[in-house]
Tab-separated table of C-alpha atoms and ligand atoms in Angstrom:
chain	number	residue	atom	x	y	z
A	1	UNK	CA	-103.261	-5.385	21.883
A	2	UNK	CA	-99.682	-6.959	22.407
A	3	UNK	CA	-96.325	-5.191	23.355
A	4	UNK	CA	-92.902	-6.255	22.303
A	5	UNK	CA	-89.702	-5.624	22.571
A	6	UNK	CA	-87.978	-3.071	19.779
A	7	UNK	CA	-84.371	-2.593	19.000
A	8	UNK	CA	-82.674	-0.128	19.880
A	9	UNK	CA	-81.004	2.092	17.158
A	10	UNK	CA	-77.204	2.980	18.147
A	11	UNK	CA	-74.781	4.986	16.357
A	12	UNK	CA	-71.539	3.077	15.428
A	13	UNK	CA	-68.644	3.841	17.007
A	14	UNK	CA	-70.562	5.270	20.523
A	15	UNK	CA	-70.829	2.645	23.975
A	16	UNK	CA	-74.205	2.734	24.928
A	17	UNK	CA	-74.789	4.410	27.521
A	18	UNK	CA	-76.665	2.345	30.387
A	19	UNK	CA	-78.486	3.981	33.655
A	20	UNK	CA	-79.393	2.206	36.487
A	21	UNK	CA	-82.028	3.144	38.649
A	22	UNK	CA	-82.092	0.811	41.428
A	23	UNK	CA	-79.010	-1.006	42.913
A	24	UNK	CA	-80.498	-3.215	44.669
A	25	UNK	CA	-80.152	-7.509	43.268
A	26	UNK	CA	-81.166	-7.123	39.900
A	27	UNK	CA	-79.563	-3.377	38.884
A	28	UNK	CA	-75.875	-4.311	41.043
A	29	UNK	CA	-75.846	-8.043	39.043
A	30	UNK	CA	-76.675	-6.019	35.853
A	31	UNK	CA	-74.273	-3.002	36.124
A	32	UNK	CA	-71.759	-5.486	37.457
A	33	UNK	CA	-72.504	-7.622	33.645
A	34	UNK	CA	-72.673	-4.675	31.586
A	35	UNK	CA	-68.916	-3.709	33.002
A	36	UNK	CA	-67.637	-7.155	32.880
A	37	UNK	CA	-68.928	-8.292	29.753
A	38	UNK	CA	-70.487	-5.774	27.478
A	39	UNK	CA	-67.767	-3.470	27.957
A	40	UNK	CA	-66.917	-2.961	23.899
A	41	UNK	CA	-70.520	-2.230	23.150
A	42	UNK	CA	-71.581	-0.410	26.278
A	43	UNK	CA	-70.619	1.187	29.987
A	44	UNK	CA	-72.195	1.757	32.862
A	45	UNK	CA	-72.823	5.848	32.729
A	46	UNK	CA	-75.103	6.437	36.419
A	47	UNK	CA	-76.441	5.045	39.215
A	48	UNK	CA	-79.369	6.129	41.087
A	49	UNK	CA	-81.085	4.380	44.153
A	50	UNK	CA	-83.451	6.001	46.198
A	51	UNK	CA	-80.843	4.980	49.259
A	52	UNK	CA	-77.799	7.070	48.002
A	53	UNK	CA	-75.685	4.440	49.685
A	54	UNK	CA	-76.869	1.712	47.781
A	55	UNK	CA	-75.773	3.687	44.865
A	56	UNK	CA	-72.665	4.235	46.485
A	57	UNK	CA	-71.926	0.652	47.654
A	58	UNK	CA	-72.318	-0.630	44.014
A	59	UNK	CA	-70.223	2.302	42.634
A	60	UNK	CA	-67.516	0.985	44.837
A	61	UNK	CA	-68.032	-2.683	44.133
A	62	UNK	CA	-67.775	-2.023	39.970
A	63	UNK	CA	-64.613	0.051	40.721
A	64	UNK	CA	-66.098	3.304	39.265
A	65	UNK	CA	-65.851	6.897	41.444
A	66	UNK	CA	-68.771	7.398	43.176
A	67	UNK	CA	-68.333	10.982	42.527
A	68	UNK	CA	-69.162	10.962	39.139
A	69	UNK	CA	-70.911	7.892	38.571
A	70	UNK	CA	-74.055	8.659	41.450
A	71	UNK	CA	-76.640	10.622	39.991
A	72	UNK	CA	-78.005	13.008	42.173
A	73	UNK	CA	-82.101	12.003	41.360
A	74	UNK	CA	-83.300	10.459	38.483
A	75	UNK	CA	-83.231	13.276	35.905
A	76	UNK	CA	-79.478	13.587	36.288
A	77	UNK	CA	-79.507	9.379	35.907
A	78	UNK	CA	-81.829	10.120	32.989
A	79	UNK	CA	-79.649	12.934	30.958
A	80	UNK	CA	-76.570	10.801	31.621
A	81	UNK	CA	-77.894	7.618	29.924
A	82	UNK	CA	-79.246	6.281	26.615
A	83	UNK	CA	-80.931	3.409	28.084
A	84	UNK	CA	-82.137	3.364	32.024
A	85	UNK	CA	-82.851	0.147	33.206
A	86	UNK	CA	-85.634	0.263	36.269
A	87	UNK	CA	-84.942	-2.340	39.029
A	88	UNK	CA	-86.820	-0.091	41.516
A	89	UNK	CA	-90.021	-1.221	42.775
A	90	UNK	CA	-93.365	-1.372	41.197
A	91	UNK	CA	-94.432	1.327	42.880
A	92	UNK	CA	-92.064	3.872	41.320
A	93	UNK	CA	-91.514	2.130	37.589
A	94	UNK	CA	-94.094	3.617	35.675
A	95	UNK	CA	-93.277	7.079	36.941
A	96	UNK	CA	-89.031	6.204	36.303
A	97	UNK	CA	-90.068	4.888	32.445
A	98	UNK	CA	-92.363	7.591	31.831
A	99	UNK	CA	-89.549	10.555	32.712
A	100	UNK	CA	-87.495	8.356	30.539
A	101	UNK	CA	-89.200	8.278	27.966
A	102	UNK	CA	-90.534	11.947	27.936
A	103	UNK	CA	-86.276	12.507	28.142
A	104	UNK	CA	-86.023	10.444	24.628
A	105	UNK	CA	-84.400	8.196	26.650
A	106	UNK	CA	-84.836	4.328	26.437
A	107	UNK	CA	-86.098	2.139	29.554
A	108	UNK	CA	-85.742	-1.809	30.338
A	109	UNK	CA	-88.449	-2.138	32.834
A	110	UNK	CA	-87.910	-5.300	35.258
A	111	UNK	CA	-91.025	-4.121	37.651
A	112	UNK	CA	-93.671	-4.872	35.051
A	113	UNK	CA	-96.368	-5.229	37.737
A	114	UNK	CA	-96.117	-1.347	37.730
A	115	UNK	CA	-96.461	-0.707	34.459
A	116	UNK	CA	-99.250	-3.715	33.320
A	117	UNK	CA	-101.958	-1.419	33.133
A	118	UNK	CA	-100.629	1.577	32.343
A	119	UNK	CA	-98.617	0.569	29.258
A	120	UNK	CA	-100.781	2.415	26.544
A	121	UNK	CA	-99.407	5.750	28.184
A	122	UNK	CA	-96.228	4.703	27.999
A	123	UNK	CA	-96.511	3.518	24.348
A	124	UNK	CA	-97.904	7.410	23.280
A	125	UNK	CA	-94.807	8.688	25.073
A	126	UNK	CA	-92.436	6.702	23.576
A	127	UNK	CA	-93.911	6.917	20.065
A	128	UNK	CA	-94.406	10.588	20.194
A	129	UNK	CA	-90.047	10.547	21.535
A	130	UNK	CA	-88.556	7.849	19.340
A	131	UNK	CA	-87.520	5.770	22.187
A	132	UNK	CA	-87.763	2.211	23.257
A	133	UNK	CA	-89.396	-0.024	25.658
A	134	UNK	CA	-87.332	-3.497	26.721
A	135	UNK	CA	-89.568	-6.072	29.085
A	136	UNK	CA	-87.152	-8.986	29.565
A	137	UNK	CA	-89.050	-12.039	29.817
A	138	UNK	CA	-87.999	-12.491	33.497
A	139	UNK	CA	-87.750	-15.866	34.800
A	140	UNK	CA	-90.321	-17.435	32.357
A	141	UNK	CA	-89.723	-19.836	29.332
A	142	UNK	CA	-92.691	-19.505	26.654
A	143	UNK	CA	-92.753	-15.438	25.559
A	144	UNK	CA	-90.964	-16.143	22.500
A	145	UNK	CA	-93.769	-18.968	21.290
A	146	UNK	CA	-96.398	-16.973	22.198
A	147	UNK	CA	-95.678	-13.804	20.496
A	148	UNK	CA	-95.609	-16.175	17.533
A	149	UNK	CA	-98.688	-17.933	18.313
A	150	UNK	CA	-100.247	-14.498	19.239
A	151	UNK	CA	-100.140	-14.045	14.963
A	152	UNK	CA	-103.045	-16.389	15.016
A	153	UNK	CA	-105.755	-16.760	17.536
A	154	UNK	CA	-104.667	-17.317	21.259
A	155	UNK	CA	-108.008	-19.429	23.179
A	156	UNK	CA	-105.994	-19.280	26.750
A	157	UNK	CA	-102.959	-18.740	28.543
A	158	UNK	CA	-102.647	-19.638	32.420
A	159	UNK	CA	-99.365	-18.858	34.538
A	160	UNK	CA	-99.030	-21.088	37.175
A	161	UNK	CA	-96.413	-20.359	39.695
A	162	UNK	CA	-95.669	-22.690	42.541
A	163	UNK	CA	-93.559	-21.104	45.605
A	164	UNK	CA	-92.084	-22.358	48.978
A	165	UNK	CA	-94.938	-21.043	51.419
A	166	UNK	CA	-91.783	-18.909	53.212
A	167	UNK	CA	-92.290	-16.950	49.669
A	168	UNK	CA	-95.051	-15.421	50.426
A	169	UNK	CA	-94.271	-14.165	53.976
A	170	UNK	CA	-95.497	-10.450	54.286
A	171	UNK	CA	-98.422	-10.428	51.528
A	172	UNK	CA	-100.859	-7.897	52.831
A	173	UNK	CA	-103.563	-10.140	50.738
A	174	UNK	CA	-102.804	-13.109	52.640
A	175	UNK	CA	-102.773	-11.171	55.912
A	176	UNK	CA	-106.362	-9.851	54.922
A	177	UNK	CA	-107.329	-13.595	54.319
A	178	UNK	CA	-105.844	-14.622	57.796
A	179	UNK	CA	-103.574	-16.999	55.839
A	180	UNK	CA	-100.357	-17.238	57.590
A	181	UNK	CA	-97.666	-18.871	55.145
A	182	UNK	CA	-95.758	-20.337	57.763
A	183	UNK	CA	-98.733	-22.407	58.677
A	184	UNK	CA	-98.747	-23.904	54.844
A	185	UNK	CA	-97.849	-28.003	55.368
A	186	UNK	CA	-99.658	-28.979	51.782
A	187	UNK	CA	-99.879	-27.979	48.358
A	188	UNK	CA	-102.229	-24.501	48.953
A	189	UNK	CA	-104.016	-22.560	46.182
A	190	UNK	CA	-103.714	-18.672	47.356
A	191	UNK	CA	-104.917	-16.897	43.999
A	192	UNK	CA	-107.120	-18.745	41.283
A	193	UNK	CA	-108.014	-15.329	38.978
A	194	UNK	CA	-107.219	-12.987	36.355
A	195	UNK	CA	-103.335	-11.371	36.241
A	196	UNK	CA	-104.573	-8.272	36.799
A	197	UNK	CA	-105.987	-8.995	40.173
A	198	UNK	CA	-102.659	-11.131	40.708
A	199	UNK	CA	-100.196	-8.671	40.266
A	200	UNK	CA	-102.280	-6.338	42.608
A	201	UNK	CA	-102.301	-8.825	45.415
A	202	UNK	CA	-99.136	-10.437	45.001
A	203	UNK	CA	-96.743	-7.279	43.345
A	204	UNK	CA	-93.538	-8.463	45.089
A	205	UNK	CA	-93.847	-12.148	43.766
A	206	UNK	CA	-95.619	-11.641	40.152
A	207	UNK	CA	-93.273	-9.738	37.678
A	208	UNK	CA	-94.019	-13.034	35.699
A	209	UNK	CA	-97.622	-12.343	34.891
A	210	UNK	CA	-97.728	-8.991	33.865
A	211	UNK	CA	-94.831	-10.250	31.545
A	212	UNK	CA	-96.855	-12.947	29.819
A	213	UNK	CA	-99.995	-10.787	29.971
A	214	UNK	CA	-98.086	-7.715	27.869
A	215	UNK	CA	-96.862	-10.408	25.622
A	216	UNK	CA	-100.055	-12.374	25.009
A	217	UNK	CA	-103.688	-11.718	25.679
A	218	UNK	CA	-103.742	-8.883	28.369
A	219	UNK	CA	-104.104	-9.047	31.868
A	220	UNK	CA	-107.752	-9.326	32.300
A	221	UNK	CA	-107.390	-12.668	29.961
A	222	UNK	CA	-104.636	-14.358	31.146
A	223	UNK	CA	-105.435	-16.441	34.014
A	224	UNK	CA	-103.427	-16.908	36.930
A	225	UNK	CA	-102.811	-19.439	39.864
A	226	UNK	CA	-100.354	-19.406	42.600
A	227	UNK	CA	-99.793	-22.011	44.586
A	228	UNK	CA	-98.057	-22.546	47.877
A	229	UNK	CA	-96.189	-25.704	48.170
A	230	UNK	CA	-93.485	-26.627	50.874
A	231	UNK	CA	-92.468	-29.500	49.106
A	232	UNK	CA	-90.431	-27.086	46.565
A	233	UNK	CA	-87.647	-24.617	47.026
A	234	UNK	CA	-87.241	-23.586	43.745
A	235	UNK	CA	-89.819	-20.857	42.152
A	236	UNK	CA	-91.595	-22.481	39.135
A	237	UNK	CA	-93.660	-21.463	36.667
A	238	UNK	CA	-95.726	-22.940	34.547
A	239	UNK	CA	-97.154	-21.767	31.435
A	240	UNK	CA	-99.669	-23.240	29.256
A	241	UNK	CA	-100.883	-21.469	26.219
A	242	UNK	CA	-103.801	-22.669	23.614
A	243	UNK	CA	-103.637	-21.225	20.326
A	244	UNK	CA	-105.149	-21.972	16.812
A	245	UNK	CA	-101.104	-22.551	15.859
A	246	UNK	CA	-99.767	-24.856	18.795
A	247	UNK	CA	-100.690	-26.059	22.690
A	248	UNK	CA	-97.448	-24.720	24.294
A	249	UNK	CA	-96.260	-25.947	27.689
A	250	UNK	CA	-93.283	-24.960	29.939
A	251	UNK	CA	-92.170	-25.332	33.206
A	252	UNK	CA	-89.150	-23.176	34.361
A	253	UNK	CA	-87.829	-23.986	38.348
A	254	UNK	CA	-85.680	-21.264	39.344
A	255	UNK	CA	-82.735	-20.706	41.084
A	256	UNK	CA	-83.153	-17.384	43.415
A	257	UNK	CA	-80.547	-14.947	43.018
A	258	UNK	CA	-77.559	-14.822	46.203
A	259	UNK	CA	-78.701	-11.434	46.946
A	260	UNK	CA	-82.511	-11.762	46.846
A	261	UNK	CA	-84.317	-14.501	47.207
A	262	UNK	CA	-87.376	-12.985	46.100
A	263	UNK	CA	-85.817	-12.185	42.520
A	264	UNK	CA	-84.831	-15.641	40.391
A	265	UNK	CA	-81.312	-15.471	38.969
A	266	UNK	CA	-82.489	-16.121	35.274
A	267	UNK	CA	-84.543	-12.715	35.396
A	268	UNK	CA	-80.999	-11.025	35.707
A	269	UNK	CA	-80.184	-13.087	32.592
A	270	UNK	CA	-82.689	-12.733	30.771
A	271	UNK	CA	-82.173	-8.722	31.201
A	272	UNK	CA	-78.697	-9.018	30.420
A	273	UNK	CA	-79.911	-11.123	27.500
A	274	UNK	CA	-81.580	-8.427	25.820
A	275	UNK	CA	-78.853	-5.897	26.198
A	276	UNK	CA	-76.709	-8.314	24.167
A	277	UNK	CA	-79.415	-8.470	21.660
A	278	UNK	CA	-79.736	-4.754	21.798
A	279	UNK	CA	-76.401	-4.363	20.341
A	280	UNK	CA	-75.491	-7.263	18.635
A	281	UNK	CA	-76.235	-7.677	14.598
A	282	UNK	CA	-77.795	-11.055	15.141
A	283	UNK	CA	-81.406	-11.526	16.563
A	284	UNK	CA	-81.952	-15.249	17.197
A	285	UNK	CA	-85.533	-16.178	18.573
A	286	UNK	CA	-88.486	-13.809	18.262
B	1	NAD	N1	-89.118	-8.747	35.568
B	1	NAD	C1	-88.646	-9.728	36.305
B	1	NAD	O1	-88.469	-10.852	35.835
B	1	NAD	C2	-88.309	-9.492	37.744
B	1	NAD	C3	-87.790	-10.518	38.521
B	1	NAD	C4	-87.483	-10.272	39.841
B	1	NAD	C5	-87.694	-9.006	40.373
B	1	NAD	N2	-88.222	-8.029	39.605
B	1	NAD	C6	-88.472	-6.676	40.138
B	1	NAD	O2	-87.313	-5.876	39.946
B	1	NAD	C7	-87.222	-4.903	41.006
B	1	NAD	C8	-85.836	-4.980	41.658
B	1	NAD	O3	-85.630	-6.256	42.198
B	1	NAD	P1	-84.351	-6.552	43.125
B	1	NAD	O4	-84.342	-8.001	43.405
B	1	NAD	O5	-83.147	-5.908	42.535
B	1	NAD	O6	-84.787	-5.751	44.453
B	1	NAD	P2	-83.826	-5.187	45.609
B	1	NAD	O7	-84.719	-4.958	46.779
B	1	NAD	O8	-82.640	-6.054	45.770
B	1	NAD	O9	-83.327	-3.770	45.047
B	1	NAD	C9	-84.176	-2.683	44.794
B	1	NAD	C10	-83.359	-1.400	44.938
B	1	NAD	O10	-84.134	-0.319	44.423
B	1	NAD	C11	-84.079	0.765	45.352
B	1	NAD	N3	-85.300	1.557	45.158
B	1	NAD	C12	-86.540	1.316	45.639
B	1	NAD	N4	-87.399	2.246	45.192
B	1	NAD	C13	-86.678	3.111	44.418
B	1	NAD	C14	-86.998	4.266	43.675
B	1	NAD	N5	-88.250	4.766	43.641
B	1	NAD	N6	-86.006	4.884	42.970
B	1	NAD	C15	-84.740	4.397	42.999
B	1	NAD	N7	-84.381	3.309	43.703
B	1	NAD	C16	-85.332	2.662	44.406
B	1	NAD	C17	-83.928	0.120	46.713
B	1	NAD	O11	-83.349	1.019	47.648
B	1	NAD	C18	-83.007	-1.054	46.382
B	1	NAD	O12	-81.632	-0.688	46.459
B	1	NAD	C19	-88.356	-5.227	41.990
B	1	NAD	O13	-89.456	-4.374	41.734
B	1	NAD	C20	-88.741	-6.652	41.642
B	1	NAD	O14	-90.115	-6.926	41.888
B	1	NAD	C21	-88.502	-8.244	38.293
């Protein structure tokens, strides 16, 4: 089965309210967007991080009173927004969208590794409340082709994402495997195997997969490999997709965000992307 995005209904005349639970790279850069530049369609209602003061901090860099705008835990940030955008961790986002979405309340998840294999559940919750599920396409070029090619028959689609070894420092799996990154001096293949194994092993590094999986043939069918290289500072990803309608290929190199370099500044984008789409009267690209 394959998951997209919906629209979000919105009554004319109201900002959209937007959540954020999570103020860490990806929810200050958003918040900080949605105030700067979305401010006729939509403001930035709560904040919520499990670290009040990172709440706090952000509250004071978007100008807003911390006071009001700091949820207390995530069902005040819940009843004071009509769309919550998760940039948690992917241990907590399937528990943050579910209490969204049992709360009629609309959720943009960015830690899709926490929600990959879980997202039937969510679907019955938000089906039986009316609300919406966003999953931005992250820092990946090729989810709008293959939703389309997913209309016909899709043979195979591989992710392969190729990382500075100094990417991978701290991965329990390679720890297990007595692989120490900072070791890496050629082209290395860590993980040659399905997504859903990936986004186990790797769940700090591989928002990417579970992405393309929800979009195109499920995690158990979409193949994954992740290489270390320390010829490359960028993150890149390559995608290759066979279908009965096209052979797709893209390459994206990313830029890592100033705050993170774990998190790729076009995931941010992308987010903010479809929060313009979510309100605007024009839907360009599937
Ligand atoms: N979908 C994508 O394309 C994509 C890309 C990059 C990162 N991500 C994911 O987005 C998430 C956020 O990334 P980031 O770069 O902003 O990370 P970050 O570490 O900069 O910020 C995370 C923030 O969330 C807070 N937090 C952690 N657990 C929480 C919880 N249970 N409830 C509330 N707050 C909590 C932390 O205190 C921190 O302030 C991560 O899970 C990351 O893997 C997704």
């Amino acid at each position: 089965m394959r998951y997209d995005t919906f629209m979000l209904g919105q009554k004319s005349g109201t900002r959209l309210k937007i959540g954020i639970a999570g103020c860490g790279a990806i929810g200050g850069s958003l918040a900080r967007i949605v105030r700067e530049e979305f401010g006729r369609e939509m403001r930035v209602s709560a904040l919520f991080d499990l670290r009040a003061e990172h709440a706090a901090a952000l509250a004071g860099r978007l100008h807003i009173a911390a006071k009001t705008a700091v949820a207390r835990d995530l069902k005040a940030l819940i009843k004071a927004s009509d769309l919550v955008v998760e940039a948690a961790s992917a241990s907590a986002s399937y528990d943050i969208a579910c209490e969204c979405l049992k709360a009629g309340r609309s959720v943009m998840v960015m830690s899709v590794g926490g929600i990959v294999d879980k997202v039937e559940r969510l679907l019955r919750e938000a089906e039986r409340s009316g609300a919406r599920i966003y999953v931005p396409s992250g820092a990946l070029a090729g989810i709008d082709a293959l939703k389309a090619a997913g209309g016909a028959r899709l043979k195979s689609v591989t992710l392969t994402t190729i990382k500075n070894p100094a990417s991978f420092s701290g991965v329990d799996y390679l720890r297990r495997r007595k692989i120490d990154p900072a070791g890496i001096n050629k082209d290395t293949v860590l993980f040659d195997g399905r997504a859903e194994k990936a986004v186990r092993c790797f769940p700090q590094n591989i928002n990417v997969a579970a992405v393309l999986s929800l979009a195109g043939m499920g995690a158990r069918a979409t193949r994954v490999r992740i290489i270390a290289s320390p010829f490359v500072k960028k993150n890149i990803h390559e995608v290759r997709i066979e279908s009965d309608a096209a052979v797709i290929t893209t390459r994206t190199e990313n830029v890592p965000h100033p705050e993170n370099r774990k998190t790729s500044y076009l995931a941010v984008l992308a987010a903010a992307a479809v929060l313009r789409q979510i309100t605007s009267p024009v839907s360009v690209g599937t």
